[in-house]
Amino acid sequence: MSSSAPVWLFDLDNTLHNASAHIFPHINGSMVSYIRALLEVDEEHATRIRQDYWQRYGATLLGLMRHHGTDPQHFLWHTHQFPDLKRMLVFERGLPAMLRRLPGRKIVFSNAPAHYTEAVLELTGIRTCFDAVYAVERLRFQAKPAVSGFRRVLHSECLDPRRCIMVEDVPANLRTAKRLGMKTVWLSAATRQPAWVDVRLVSILDLPRHLPRLWRRRSLP
């Protein structure tokens, strides 16, 4: 692989599009309903379980698999159904053009399921911008920030992490990326940034102008 261009690893939700506006509330509600039925608990208890597992493991699914033997395919299918996904999507209209301007290969690296990830990429018009898509099934359900999911992407794509730039909204995921040797971009309106973040952006459309800070042509062994 040429050292003249980086490899970009992009998160999906709240990175390539704004999932907090409509999609996350819908998914969270679906997860609570799933947990209520699975564990026969009330809504308040199910909400606490969902939040606890997300905070502890980085994904509600991992807690359900670990503690309750939940079938991941069943969970992901039933919690990622949308009455009108196109209407729910919120994204910056300049996104496709921005991605096409960025030099180097681009890969989606998401904790979301494949059917939902592919649908979002198609509806936003950016699927053709990416050389590969790694949804949680392809990670063998080892969701970020677990290092095993990162290593699976790196190994499958024959990537040197020092040639990679990770673009994410979750700081814990960027910490793993930085520990592996990647450059890191944090999508956030926060005024402070962790030490493991190289660049913080409010808008993903600003990414190209920060390229000189993130990547210089270099020869790596």
Tab-separated table of C-alpha atoms in Angstrom:
chain	number	residue	atom	x	y	z
A	1	MET	CA	0.000	0.000	0.000
A	2	SER	CA	1.314	3.439	-0.889
A	3	SER	CA	2.379	5.682	1.964
A	4	SER	CA	1.143	8.743	0.068
A	5	ALA	CA	-2.431	8.439	1.388
A	6	PRO	CA	-4.000	7.275	4.652
A	7	VAL	CA	-6.723	4.713	5.275
A	8	TRP	CA	-9.820	6.222	6.893
A	9	LEU	CA	-11.909	4.264	9.401
A	10	PHE	CA	-15.292	5.919	9.838
A	11	ASP	CA	-17.833	5.210	12.523
A	12	LEU	CA	-21.451	5.386	11.320
A	13	ASP	CA	-23.943	6.717	13.885
A	14	ASN	CA	-23.352	10.311	15.023
A	15	THR	CA	-20.324	10.458	12.750
A	16	LEU	CA	-21.498	10.058	9.168
A	17	HIS	CA	-25.031	11.078	10.161
A	18	ASN	CA	-26.901	12.482	13.168
A	19	ALA	CA	-28.453	9.437	14.823
A	20	SER	CA	-29.429	11.300	17.999
A	21	ALA	CA	-32.195	13.262	16.279
A	22	HIS	CA	-34.573	10.406	15.452
A	23	ILE	CA	-32.816	7.066	15.082
A	24	PHE	CA	-31.229	6.576	18.515
A	25	PRO	CA	-34.471	7.327	20.401
A	26	HIS	CA	-36.221	4.747	18.212
A	27	ILE	CA	-33.471	2.128	18.734
A	28	ASN	CA	-33.353	2.755	22.472
A	29	GLY	CA	-37.111	2.283	22.710
A	30	SER	CA	-36.878	-0.934	20.697
A	31	MET	CA	-34.098	-2.234	22.949
A	32	VAL	CA	-36.086	-1.474	26.090
A	33	SER	CA	-39.096	-3.306	24.651
A	34	TYR	CA	-36.884	-6.267	23.735
A	35	ILE	CA	-35.358	-6.422	27.229
A	36	ARG	CA	-38.790	-6.162	28.859
A	37	ALA	CA	-40.029	-9.159	26.889
A	38	LEU	CA	-36.814	-11.144	27.308
A	39	LEU	CA	-36.374	-10.676	31.050
A	40	GLU	CA	-40.008	-10.023	32.021
A	41	VAL	CA	-39.227	-6.735	33.766
A	42	ASP	CA	-40.941	-3.351	33.707
A	43	GLU	CA	-39.895	-0.439	31.504
A	44	GLU	CA	-37.880	1.342	34.198
A	45	HIS	CA	-35.881	-1.783	35.021
A	46	ALA	CA	-35.308	-2.563	31.341
A	47	THR	CA	-34.072	1.005	30.746
A	48	ARG	CA	-31.552	0.668	33.581
A	49	ILE	CA	-30.289	-2.630	32.183
A	50	ARG	CA	-29.867	-1.134	28.701
A	51	GLN	CA	-27.934	1.863	30.005
A	52	ASP	CA	-25.795	-0.238	32.343
A	53	TYR	CA	-24.738	-2.693	29.631
A	54	TRP	CA	-23.995	0.113	27.177
A	55	GLN	CA	-21.788	1.887	29.724
A	56	ARG	CA	-19.994	-1.282	30.844
A	57	TYR	CA	-19.452	-2.988	27.505
A	58	GLY	CA	-19.813	-0.287	24.851
A	59	ALA	CA	-22.907	-2.027	23.453
A	60	THR	CA	-26.135	-3.225	25.091
A	61	LEU	CA	-25.911	-6.403	23.018
A	62	LEU	CA	-22.647	-7.512	24.637
A	63	GLY	CA	-24.178	-7.361	28.110
A	64	LEU	CA	-27.221	-9.333	26.984
A	65	MET	CA	-25.027	-11.968	25.346
A	66	ARG	CA	-22.736	-12.244	28.361
A	67	HIS	CA	-25.364	-12.317	31.089
A	68	HIS	CA	-28.466	-13.729	29.396
A	69	GLY	CA	-27.280	-15.766	26.412
A	70	THR	CA	-29.147	-13.541	23.954
A	71	ASP	CA	-28.996	-14.511	20.268
A	72	PRO	CA	-27.238	-11.487	18.697
A	73	GLN	CA	-28.830	-11.870	15.260
A	74	HIS	CA	-32.322	-11.986	16.761
A	75	PHE	CA	-31.638	-8.951	18.953
A	76	LEU	CA	-30.118	-6.829	16.186
A	77	TRP	CA	-32.865	-7.598	13.678
A	78	HIS	CA	-35.704	-6.763	16.064
A	79	THR	CA	-34.145	-3.598	17.498
A	80	HIS	CA	-33.150	-2.070	14.146
A	81	GLN	CA	-36.467	-1.918	12.310
A	82	PHE	CA	-37.643	1.497	11.132
A	83	PRO	CA	-41.026	2.639	9.810
A	84	ASP	CA	-39.380	5.153	7.454
A	85	LEU	CA	-35.590	5.235	7.752
A	86	LYS	CA	-35.155	7.746	4.930
A	87	ARG	CA	-37.353	10.298	6.704
A	88	MET	CA	-35.498	9.742	9.999
A	89	LEU	CA	-32.030	10.328	8.580
A	90	VAL	CA	-30.281	13.631	9.313
A	91	PHE	CA	-26.954	14.253	7.566
A	92	GLU	CA	-24.942	17.042	6.004
A	93	ARG	CA	-25.746	17.421	2.314
A	94	GLY	CA	-22.128	18.045	1.410
A	95	LEU	CA	-21.074	14.677	2.856
A	96	PRO	CA	-20.747	12.680	-0.402
A	97	ALA	CA	-18.647	15.373	-2.072
A	98	MET	CA	-16.428	15.740	1.005
A	99	LEU	CA	-15.759	11.997	1.182
A	100	ARG	CA	-14.858	11.875	-2.500
A	101	ARG	CA	-12.306	14.671	-1.979
A	102	LEU	CA	-10.485	12.816	0.798
A	103	PRO	CA	-7.396	10.934	-0.431
A	104	GLY	CA	-6.987	7.285	0.457
A	105	ARG	CA	-9.155	4.245	1.118
A	106	LYS	CA	-12.244	4.591	3.286
A	107	ILE	CA	-13.794	1.908	5.492
A	108	VAL	CA	-16.911	1.959	7.664
A	109	PHE	CA	-16.280	0.466	11.122
A	110	SER	CA	-19.534	0.350	13.084
A	111	ASN	CA	-21.126	-1.357	16.078
A	112	ALA	CA	-24.435	-1.331	14.189
A	113	PRO	CA	-25.849	-4.368	12.336
A	114	ALA	CA	-25.163	-4.890	8.649
A	115	HIS	CA	-28.716	-4.487	7.314
A	116	TYR	CA	-29.080	-1.110	9.025
A	117	THR	CA	-25.554	0.089	8.177
A	118	GLU	CA	-25.930	-0.706	4.493
A	119	ALA	CA	-29.366	0.956	4.378
A	120	VAL	CA	-28.026	4.187	5.912
A	121	LEU	CA	-25.074	4.292	3.512
A	122	GLU	CA	-27.351	3.791	0.506
A	123	LEU	CA	-29.938	6.350	1.610
A	124	THR	CA	-27.306	9.005	2.296
A	125	GLY	CA	-25.738	8.381	-1.118
A	126	ILE	CA	-22.285	7.517	0.222
A	127	ARG	CA	-22.056	3.716	-0.140
A	128	THR	CA	-19.835	3.988	-3.211
A	129	CYS	CA	-17.373	6.141	-1.252
A	130	PHE	CA	-16.323	3.142	0.862
A	131	ASP	CA	-14.100	0.224	-0.065
A	132	ALA	CA	-15.340	-1.986	2.778
A	133	VAL	CA	-17.980	-2.053	5.506
A	134	TYR	CA	-17.429	-3.692	8.887
A	135	ALA	CA	-20.685	-3.965	10.806
A	136	VAL	CA	-20.866	-5.752	14.160
A	137	GLU	CA	-21.572	-9.187	12.649
A	138	ARG	CA	-18.351	-9.002	10.654
A	139	LEU	CA	-16.533	-8.184	13.899
A	140	ARG	CA	-17.940	-11.412	15.377
A	141	PHE	CA	-19.930	-9.152	17.729
A	142	GLN	CA	-16.747	-7.808	19.361
A	143	ALA	CA	-17.990	-4.221	19.363
A	144	LYS	CA	-15.861	-1.139	19.873
A	145	PRO	CA	-14.065	-0.205	22.083
A	146	ALA	CA	-12.857	-3.830	22.399
A	147	VAL	CA	-9.446	-4.135	20.771
A	148	SER	CA	-10.375	-7.479	19.180
A	149	GLY	CA	-12.814	-5.769	16.800
A	150	PHE	CA	-10.131	-3.295	15.741
A	151	ARG	CA	-7.637	-6.100	15.182
A	152	ARG	CA	-10.128	-7.983	13.016
A	153	VAL	CA	-10.486	-4.974	10.694
A	154	LEU	CA	-6.743	-4.394	10.567
A	155	HIS	CA	-5.988	-8.054	9.875
A	156	SER	CA	-8.758	-8.532	7.296
A	157	GLU	CA	-7.708	-5.416	5.348
A	158	CYS	CA	-3.933	-5.932	5.857
A	159	LEU	CA	-3.624	-2.495	7.457
A	160	ASP	CA	-0.794	-0.909	9.389
A	161	PRO	CA	-2.553	1.093	12.145
A	162	ARG	CA	0.035	3.857	11.743
A	163	ARG	CA	-1.446	4.529	8.288
A	164	CYS	CA	-5.009	4.764	9.643
A	165	ILE	CA	-7.132	7.723	10.739
A	166	MET	CA	-10.138	6.873	12.916
A	167	VAL	CA	-13.146	9.240	12.780
A	168	GLU	CA	-15.571	8.719	15.674
A	169	ASP	CA	-17.969	10.362	18.111
A	170	VAL	CA	-17.220	8.083	21.105
A	171	PRO	CA	-13.997	8.956	22.983
A	172	ALA	CA	-13.517	5.427	24.384
A	173	ASN	CA	-13.377	4.036	20.851
A	174	LEU	CA	-10.766	6.600	19.882
A	175	ARG	CA	-8.667	5.666	22.903
A	176	THR	CA	-8.356	2.106	21.562
A	177	ALA	CA	-7.499	3.462	18.117
A	178	LYS	CA	-4.774	5.702	19.539
A	179	ARG	CA	-3.285	2.857	21.581
A	180	LEU	CA	-2.966	0.863	18.365
A	181	GLY	CA	-1.090	3.751	16.719
A	182	MET	CA	-3.829	5.434	14.685
A	183	LYS	CA	-4.499	9.125	14.272
A	184	THR	CA	-7.835	10.111	15.802
A	185	VAL	CA	-10.634	12.539	14.916
A	186	TRP	CA	-13.417	13.220	17.414
A	187	LEU	CA	-16.810	14.508	16.238
A	188	SER	CA	-17.994	16.553	19.212
A	189	ALA	CA	-19.123	19.998	20.313
A	190	ALA	CA	-17.267	19.587	23.621
A	191	THR	CA	-14.835	22.342	24.583
A	192	ARG	CA	-12.211	19.959	25.972
A	193	GLN	CA	-10.694	16.988	24.255
A	194	PRO	CA	-8.946	13.929	25.677
A	195	ALA	CA	-5.200	13.537	25.232
A	196	TRP	CA	-5.713	10.658	22.796
A	197	VAL	CA	-7.644	12.848	20.320
A	198	ASP	CA	-5.583	14.495	17.563
A	199	VAL	CA	-8.341	16.629	16.019
A	200	ARG	CA	-11.798	17.600	17.312
A	201	LEU	CA	-14.462	18.658	14.811
A	202	VAL	CA	-17.994	19.948	15.211
A	203	SER	CA	-18.809	19.236	11.550
A	204	ILE	CA	-17.462	16.297	9.581
A	205	LEU	CA	-17.385	18.575	6.527
A	206	ASP	CA	-14.347	20.296	8.079
A	207	LEU	CA	-12.286	17.106	7.811
A	208	PRO	CA	-10.367	17.937	4.585
A	209	ARG	CA	-8.873	21.157	5.931
A	210	HIS	CA	-7.368	19.269	8.886
A	211	LEU	CA	-5.683	16.684	6.690
A	212	PRO	CA	-2.225	18.324	6.971
A	213	ARG	CA	-2.372	17.887	10.777
A	214	LEU	CA	-3.393	14.238	10.438
A	215	TRP	CA	-1.274	12.960	7.582
A	216	ARG	CA	2.056	13.719	6.012
A	217	ARG	CA	3.630	11.659	3.278
A	218	ARG	CA	6.046	9.359	4.927
A	219	SER	CA	7.769	6.042	4.486
A	220	LEU	CA	6.986	3.503	7.196
A	221	PRO	CA	8.821	0.216	7.586
